[in-house]
CSV table of C-alpha atoms in Angstrom, one decimal:
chain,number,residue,atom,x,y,z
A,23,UNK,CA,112.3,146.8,22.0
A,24,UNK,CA,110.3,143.5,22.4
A,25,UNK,CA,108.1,142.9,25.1
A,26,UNK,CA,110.7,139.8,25.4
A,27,UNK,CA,113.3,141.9,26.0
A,28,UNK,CA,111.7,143.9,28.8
A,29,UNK,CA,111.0,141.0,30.3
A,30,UNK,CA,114.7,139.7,30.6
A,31,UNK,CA,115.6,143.7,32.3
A,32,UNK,CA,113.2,142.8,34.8
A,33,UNK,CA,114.1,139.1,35.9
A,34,UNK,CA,118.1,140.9,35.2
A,35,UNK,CA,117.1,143.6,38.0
A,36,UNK,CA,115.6,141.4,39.9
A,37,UNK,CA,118.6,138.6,40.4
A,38,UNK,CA,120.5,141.1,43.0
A,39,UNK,CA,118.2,141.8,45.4
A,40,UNK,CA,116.9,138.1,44.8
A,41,UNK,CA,120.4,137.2,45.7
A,42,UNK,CA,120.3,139.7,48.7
A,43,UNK,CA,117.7,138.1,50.4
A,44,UNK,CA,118.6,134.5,50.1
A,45,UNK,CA,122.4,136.1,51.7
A,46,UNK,CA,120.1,137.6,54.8
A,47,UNK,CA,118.6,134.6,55.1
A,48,UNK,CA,121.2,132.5,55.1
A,49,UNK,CA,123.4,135.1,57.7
A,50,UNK,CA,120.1,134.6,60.1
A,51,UNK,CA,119.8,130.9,59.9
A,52,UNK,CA,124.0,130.9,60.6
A,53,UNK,CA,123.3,133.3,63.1
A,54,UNK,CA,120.3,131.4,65.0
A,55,UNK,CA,122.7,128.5,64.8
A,56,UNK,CA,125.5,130.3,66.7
A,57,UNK,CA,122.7,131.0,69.2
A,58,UNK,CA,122.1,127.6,69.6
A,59,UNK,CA,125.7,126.2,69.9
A,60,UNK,CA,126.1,128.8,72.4
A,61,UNK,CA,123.9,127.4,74.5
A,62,UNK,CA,125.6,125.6,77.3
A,63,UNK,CA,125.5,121.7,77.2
A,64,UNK,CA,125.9,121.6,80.8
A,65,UNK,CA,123.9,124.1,83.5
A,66,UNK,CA,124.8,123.7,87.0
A,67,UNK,CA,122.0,124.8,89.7
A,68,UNK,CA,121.8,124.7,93.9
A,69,UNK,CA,119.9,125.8,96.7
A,70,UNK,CA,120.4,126.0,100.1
A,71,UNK,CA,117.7,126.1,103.3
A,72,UNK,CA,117.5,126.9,106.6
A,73,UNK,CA,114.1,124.7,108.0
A,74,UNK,CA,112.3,124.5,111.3
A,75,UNK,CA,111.0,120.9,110.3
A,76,UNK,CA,112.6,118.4,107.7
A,77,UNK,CA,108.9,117.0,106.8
A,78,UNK,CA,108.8,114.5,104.3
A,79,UNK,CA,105.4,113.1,103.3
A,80,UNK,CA,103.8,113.7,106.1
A,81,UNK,CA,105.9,113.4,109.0
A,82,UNK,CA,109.3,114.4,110.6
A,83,UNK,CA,112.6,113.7,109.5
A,84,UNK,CA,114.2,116.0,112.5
A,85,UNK,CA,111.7,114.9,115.9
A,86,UNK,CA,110.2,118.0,115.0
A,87,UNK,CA,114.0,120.0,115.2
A,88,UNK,CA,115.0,122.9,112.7
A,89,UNK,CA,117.6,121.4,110.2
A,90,UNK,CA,120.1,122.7,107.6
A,91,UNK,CA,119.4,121.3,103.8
A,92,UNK,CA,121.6,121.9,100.7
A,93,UNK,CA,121.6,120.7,96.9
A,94,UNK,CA,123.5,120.6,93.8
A,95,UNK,CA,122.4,120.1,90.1
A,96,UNK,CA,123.7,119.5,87.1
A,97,UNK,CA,121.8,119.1,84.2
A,98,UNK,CA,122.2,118.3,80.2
A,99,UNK,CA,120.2,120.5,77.6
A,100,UNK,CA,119.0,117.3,76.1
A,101,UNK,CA,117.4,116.9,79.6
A,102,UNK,CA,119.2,114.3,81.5
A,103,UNK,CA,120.2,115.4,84.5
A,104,UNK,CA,121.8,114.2,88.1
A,105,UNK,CA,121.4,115.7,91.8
A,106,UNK,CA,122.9,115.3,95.2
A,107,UNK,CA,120.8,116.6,98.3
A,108,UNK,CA,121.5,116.5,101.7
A,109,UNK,CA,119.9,117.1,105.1
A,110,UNK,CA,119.9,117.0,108.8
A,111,UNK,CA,117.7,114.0,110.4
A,112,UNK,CA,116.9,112.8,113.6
A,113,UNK,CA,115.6,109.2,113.9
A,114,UNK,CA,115.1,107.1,116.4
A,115,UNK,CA,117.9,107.5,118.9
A,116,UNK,CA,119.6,103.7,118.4
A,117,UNK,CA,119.8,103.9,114.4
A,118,UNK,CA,121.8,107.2,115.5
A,119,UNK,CA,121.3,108.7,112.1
A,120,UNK,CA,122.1,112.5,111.9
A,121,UNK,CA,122.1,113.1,107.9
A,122,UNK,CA,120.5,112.3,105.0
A,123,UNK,CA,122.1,112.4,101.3
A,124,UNK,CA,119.9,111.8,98.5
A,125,UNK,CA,121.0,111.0,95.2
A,126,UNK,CA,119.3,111.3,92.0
A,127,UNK,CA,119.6,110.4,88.2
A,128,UNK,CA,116.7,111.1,85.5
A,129,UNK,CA,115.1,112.9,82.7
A,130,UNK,CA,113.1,116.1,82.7
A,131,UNK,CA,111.6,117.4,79.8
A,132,UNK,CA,108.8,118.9,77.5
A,133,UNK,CA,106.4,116.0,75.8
A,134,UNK,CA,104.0,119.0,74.3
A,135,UNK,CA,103.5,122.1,75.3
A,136,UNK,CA,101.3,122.1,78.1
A,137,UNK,CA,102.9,118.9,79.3
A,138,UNK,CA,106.0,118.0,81.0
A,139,UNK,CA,107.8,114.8,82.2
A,140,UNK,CA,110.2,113.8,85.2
A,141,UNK,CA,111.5,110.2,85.9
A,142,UNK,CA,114.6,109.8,87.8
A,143,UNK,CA,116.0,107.0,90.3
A,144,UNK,CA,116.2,108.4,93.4
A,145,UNK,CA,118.8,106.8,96.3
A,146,UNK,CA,118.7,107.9,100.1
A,147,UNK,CA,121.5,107.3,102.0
A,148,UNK,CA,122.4,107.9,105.3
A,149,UNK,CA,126.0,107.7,106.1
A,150,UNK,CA,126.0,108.1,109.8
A,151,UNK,CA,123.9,105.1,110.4
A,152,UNK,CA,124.6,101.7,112.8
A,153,UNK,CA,122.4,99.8,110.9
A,154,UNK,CA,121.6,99.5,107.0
A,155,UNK,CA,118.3,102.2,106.2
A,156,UNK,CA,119.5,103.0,102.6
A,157,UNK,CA,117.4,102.4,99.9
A,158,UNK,CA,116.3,103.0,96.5
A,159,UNK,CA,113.1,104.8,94.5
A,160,UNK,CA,111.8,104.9,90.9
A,161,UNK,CA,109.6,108.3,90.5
A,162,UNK,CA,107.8,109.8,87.9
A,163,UNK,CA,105.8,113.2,88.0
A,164,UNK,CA,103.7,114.3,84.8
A,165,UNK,CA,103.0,118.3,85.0
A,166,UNK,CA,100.0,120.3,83.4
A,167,UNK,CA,101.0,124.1,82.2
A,168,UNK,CA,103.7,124.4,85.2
A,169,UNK,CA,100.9,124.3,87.5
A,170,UNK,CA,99.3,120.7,88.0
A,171,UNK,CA,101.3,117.5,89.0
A,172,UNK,CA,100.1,114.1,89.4
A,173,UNK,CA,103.7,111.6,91.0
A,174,UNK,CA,104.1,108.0,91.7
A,175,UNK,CA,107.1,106.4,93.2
A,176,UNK,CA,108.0,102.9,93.8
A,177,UNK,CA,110.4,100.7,96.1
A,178,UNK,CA,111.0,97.1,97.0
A,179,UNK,CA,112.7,98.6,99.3
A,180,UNK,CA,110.4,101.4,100.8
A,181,UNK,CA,111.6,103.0,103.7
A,182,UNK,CA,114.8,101.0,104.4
A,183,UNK,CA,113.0,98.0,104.3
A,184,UNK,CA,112.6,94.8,102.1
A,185,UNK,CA,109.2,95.3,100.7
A,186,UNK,CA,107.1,97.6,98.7
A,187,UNK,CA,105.9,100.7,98.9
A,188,UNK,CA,104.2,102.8,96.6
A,189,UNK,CA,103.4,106.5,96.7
A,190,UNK,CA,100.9,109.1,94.8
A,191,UNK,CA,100.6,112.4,95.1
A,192,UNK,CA,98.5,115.1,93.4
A,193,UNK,CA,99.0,118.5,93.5
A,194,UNK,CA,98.3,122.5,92.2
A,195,UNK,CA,100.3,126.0,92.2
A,196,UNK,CA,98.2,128.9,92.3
A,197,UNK,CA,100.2,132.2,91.4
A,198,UNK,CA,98.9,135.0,93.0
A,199,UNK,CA,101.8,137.6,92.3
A,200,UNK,CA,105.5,137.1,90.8
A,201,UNK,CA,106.5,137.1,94.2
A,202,UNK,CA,103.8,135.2,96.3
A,203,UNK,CA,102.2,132.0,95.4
A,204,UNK,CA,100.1,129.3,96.8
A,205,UNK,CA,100.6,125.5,96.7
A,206,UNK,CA,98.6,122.6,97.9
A,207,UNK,CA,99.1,118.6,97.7
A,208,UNK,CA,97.4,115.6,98.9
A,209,UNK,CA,99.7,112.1,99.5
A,210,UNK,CA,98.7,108.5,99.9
A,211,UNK,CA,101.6,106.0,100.8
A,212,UNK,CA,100.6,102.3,100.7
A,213,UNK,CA,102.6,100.8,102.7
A,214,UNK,CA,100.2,97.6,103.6
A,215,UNK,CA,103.8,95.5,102.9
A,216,UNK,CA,105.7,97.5,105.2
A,217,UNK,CA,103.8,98.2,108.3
A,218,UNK,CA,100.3,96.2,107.7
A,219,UNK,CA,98.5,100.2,106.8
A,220,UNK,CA,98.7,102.5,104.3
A,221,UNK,CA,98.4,106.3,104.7
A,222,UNK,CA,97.2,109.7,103.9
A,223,UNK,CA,98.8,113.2,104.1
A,224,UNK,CA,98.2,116.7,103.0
A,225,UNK,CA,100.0,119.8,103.0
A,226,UNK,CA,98.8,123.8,102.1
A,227,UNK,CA,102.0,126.3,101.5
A,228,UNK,CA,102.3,129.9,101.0
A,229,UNK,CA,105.8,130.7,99.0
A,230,UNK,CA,107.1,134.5,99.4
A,231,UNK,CA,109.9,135.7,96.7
A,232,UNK,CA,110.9,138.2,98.5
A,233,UNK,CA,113.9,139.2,97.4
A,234,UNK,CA,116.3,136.9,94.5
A,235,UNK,CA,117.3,134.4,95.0
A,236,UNK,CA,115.4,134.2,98.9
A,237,UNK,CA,112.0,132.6,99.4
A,238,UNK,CA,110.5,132.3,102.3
A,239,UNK,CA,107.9,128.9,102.8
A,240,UNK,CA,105.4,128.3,105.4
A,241,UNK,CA,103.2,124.7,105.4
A,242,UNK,CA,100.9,123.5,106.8
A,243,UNK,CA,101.6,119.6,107.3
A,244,UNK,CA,98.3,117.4,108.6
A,245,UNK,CA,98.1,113.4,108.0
A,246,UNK,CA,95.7,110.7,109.4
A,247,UNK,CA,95.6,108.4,112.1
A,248,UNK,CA,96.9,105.4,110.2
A,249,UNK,CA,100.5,107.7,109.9
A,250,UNK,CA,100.2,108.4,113.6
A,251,UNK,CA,100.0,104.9,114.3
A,252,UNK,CA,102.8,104.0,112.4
A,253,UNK,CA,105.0,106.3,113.1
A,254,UNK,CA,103.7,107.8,116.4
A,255,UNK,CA,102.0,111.1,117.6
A,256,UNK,CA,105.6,113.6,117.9
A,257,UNK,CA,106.2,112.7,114.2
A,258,UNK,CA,103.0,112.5,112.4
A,259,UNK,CA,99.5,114.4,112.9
A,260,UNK,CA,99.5,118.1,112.6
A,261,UNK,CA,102.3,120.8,112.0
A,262,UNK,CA,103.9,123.7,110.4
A,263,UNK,CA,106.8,124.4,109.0
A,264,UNK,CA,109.5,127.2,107.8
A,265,UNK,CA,111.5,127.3,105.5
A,266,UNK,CA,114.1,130.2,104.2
A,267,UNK,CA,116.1,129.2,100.8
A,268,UNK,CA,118.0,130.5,98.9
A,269,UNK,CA,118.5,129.0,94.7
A,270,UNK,CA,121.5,129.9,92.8
C-alpha cells in the first residue's frame, strides 16, 4: 500500500472528529448566543430610605428634619436609562414646599475597563410649591476602577433661579469589608451668578451592609462660611446624618 494511500486513511479518519468539533463549536457559539438574548433588555431597580437629614451638597433640604426618600429605575442593556426620585423637603416657610421629585434621563456605561461614564439631564421639581423653584441640570461623572469619581453639573437655571451655576465634585470609596465601606467627597458650587459667592463642602461616610438589601449610612456633612452666608447657619455649617435604605 502506498505511502499515498496511508495518507488519504488518515485525513479519512480524521474528517469525523474534524466534523465533531466544528458541531461543538458551533452548539457553544448558539448556546452563548441564547445567553445573550436571554439577557433582559429592560432591568428595573429602587430603593427606599428612612433619613434624619435630606443634605444635598452641603446643606439641608429638611431644616435639619428626618425625611422619607424613594426611587425607581429603569434601565436599557445598551445603557440608557431614566429615573424618578422623590423626597421630603422643608424650605423656607412662604415657598411652602414639602417634596421634591427629581427626574432623570441619561447614559451609563463602560468606556474601557477601568473607566466608566454617566451623563444624564437631571429635572427637580417640586409640585407643592406657590412659587416656580423647578429647574433643570446637565451632569456628567467619569469613574476610575468603581472607586474614584470626578462630576460636573451645569444650570442656567441653578437653584430655581435664572442664572448659572456650576458644580464639581471629587470623590473615593475605600472598601474595607463586603459589608463595610468608607467614602469621602469634597464639593465646590460656583454660584458667583446666583448669590454674588461660590462655595465649598465636604462630606466623610461610613456605609454598613448589614443585612441584603439594608445599609445603614452615617456622614459627616461640614461646608464653609461662604455656604453659611448664603444660606444661613441652621442649614449650612456642620452636621451628621443617617440614613437606613433599603435597594431592590
Amino acid at each position: 500500500m502506498s505511502s499515498s494511500h496511508h495518507l488519504f486513511r488518515r485525513r479519512e479518519a480524521a474528517a469525523p472528529l474534524l466534523l465533531a468539533a466544528c458541531a461543538g463549536l458551533g452548539l457553544l457559539t448558539l448556546g452563548a448566543d441564547a445567553r445573550a438574548e436571554q439577557a433582559p433588555a429592560f432591568t428595573l431597580s429602587g430603593s427606599a430610605a428612612l433619613t434624619s437629614d435630606y443634605v444635598w451638597r452641603g446643606s439641608s433640604q429638611t431644616q435639619g428634619d428626618p425625611t422619607a426618600q424613594v426611587g425607581v429605575k429603569a434601565a436599557h442593556r445598551s445603557g440608557f436609562y431614566a429615573q424618578v426620585w422623590g423626597s421630603g423637603v422643608e424650605f423656607a416657610p412662604d415657598t411652602h414646599a414639602s417634596s421634591e421629585l427629581d427626574f432623570t434621563v441619561g447614559w451609563a456605561g463602560k468606556l474601557a475597563p477601568d473607566w466608566a461614564l454617566d451623563v444624564n439631564v437631571l429635572h427637580y421639581r417640586y409640585p407643592s410649591t406657590t412659587v416656580d423653584l423647578n429647574w433643570t441640570e446637565l451632569n456628567g461623572t467619569v469613574t476610575y476602577r468603581d472607586a474614584y469619581w470626578l462630576s460636573l453639573a451645569y444650570s442656567n437655571e441653578a437653584l430655581g433661579s435664572k442664572d448659572r451655576g456650576i458644580y464639581s465634585q471629587v470623590g473615593a470609596r475605600f472598601p474595607v469589608s463586603d459589608a463595610l465601606r468608607f467614602e469621602a467627597a469634597v464639593g465646590h458650587y460656583f454660584l458667583d451668578d446666583v448669590y454674588g459667592r461660590s462655595y465649598s463642602h465636604g462630606q466623610l461616610s461610613a456605609i454598613w451592609a448589614f443585612r441584603s438589601p439594608f445599609e445603614l449610612r452615617l456622614t459627616a456633612h461640614g461646608t464653609d462660611r461662604n455656604a453659611e452666608r448664603i444660606f444661613g447657619d441652621s442649614l449650612a455649617g456642620s452636621r451628621i446624618e443617617a440614613a437606613l435604605q433599603a435597594s431592590f
